[in-house]
Amino acid sequence: QTNHTRKELLFLMFLKINLRSPSSLHKIFYSLFFLLQK
C-alpha cells in the first residue's frame, strides 16, 4: 500500500506540474510518469 500512496503523490505532483508547465515539459513528465508506473 505504500507503493500505492507513492503513486498517488506522484500523480498529484504530475497534475501540478501539468498545470504550471508548457506542453513540451508536460509531455516529458507524462512519459516519465508512465515509465514509473510500469
Coordinates of N, CA and C in Angstrom, one line a residue:
Q1 N 0.8 -1.2 0.0 CA 0.0 0.0 0.0 C 0.9 1.3 0.0
T2 N 2.1 1.2 0.5 CA 3.0 2.3 0.5 C 3.3 2.7 -0.9
N3 N 3.4 1.7 -1.8 CA 3.7 2.0 -3.2 C 2.5 2.7 -3.8
H4 N 1.3 2.3 -3.4 CA 0.1 2.9 -4.0 C 0.0 4.4 -3.6
T5 N 0.3 4.7 -2.3 CA 0.3 6.1 -1.9 C 1.4 6.9 -2.6
R6 N 2.5 6.3 -2.8 CA 3.6 6.9 -3.5 C 3.2 7.3 -4.9
K7 N 2.4 6.4 -5.6 CA 1.9 6.7 -6.9 C 0.9 7.8 -6.9
E8 N 0.1 7.9 -5.9 CA -0.9 8.9 -5.7 C -0.1 10.3 -5.6
L9 N 0.9 10.3 -4.8 CA 1.7 11.5 -4.6 C 2.3 12.0 -5.9
L10 N 2.9 11.0 -6.6 CA 3.5 11.3 -7.9 C 2.5 11.8 -8.9
F11 N 1.3 11.3 -8.8 CA 0.2 11.7 -9.7 C -0.2 13.2 -9.4
L12 N -0.3 13.5 -8.1 CA -0.6 14.8 -7.7 C 0.4 15.8 -8.1
M13 N 1.7 15.4 -7.9 CA 2.8 16.3 -8.4 C 2.7 16.5 -9.9
F14 N 2.4 15.4 -10.6 CA 2.3 15.5 -12.0 C 1.2 16.4 -12.5
L15 N 0.1 16.4 -11.8 CA -1.0 17.3 -12.1 C -0.6 18.7 -11.9
K16 N 0.1 19.0 -10.8 CA 0.5 20.4 -10.5 C 1.5 20.9 -11.6
I17 N 2.4 20.0 -11.9 CA 3.4 20.4 -13.0 C 2.7 20.6 -14.3
N18 N 1.7 19.7 -14.6 CA 0.9 19.8 -15.8 C 0.2 21.2 -15.9
L19 N -0.3 21.6 -14.8 CA -1.0 22.9 -14.9 C 0.0 24.1 -15.0
R20 N 1.2 23.9 -14.5 CA 2.1 25.0 -14.5 C 3.1 25.1 -15.7
S21 N 3.4 23.9 -16.3 CA 4.4 23.8 -17.3 C 3.8 23.9 -18.7
P22 N 4.5 24.3 -19.7 CA 4.1 24.2 -21.1 C 4.0 22.8 -21.6
S23 N 3.4 22.6 -22.8 CA 3.0 21.3 -23.3 C 4.3 20.4 -23.5
S24 N 5.4 21.0 -23.9 CA 6.6 20.3 -24.1 C 7.1 19.6 -22.9
L25 N 7.1 20.3 -21.8 CA 7.5 19.7 -20.5 C 6.5 18.8 -20.0
H26 N 5.2 19.1 -20.3 CA 4.1 18.2 -19.9 C 4.3 16.8 -20.5
K27 N 4.7 16.8 -21.8 CA 4.9 15.5 -22.5 C 6.1 14.7 -21.8
I28 N 7.1 15.4 -21.5 CA 8.3 14.8 -20.8 C 7.9 14.2 -19.5
F29 N 7.2 15.0 -18.7 CA 6.8 14.5 -17.4 C 5.8 13.3 -17.5
Y30 N 4.9 13.4 -18.5 CA 3.9 12.4 -18.7 C 4.6 11.1 -19.1
S31 N 5.6 11.1 -19.9 CA 6.4 9.9 -20.3 C 7.1 9.4 -19.1
L32 N 7.7 10.2 -18.3 CA 8.4 9.8 -17.1 C 7.4 9.1 -16.1
F33 N 6.3 9.7 -15.9 CA 5.3 9.2 -15.0 C 4.8 7.8 -15.6
F34 N 4.6 7.7 -16.9 CA 4.2 6.5 -17.5 C 5.2 5.4 -17.2
L35 N 6.5 5.7 -17.4 CA 7.6 4.7 -17.1 C 7.6 4.3 -15.7
L36 N 7.4 5.3 -14.8 CA 7.4 5.0 -13.3 C 6.3 4.0 -12.9
Q37 N 5.2 4.2 -13.6 CA 4.0 3.3 -13.2 C 4.2 1.9 -13.7
K38 N 5.0 1.6 -14.7 CA 5.1 0.3 -15.2 C 5.9 -0.6 -14.2

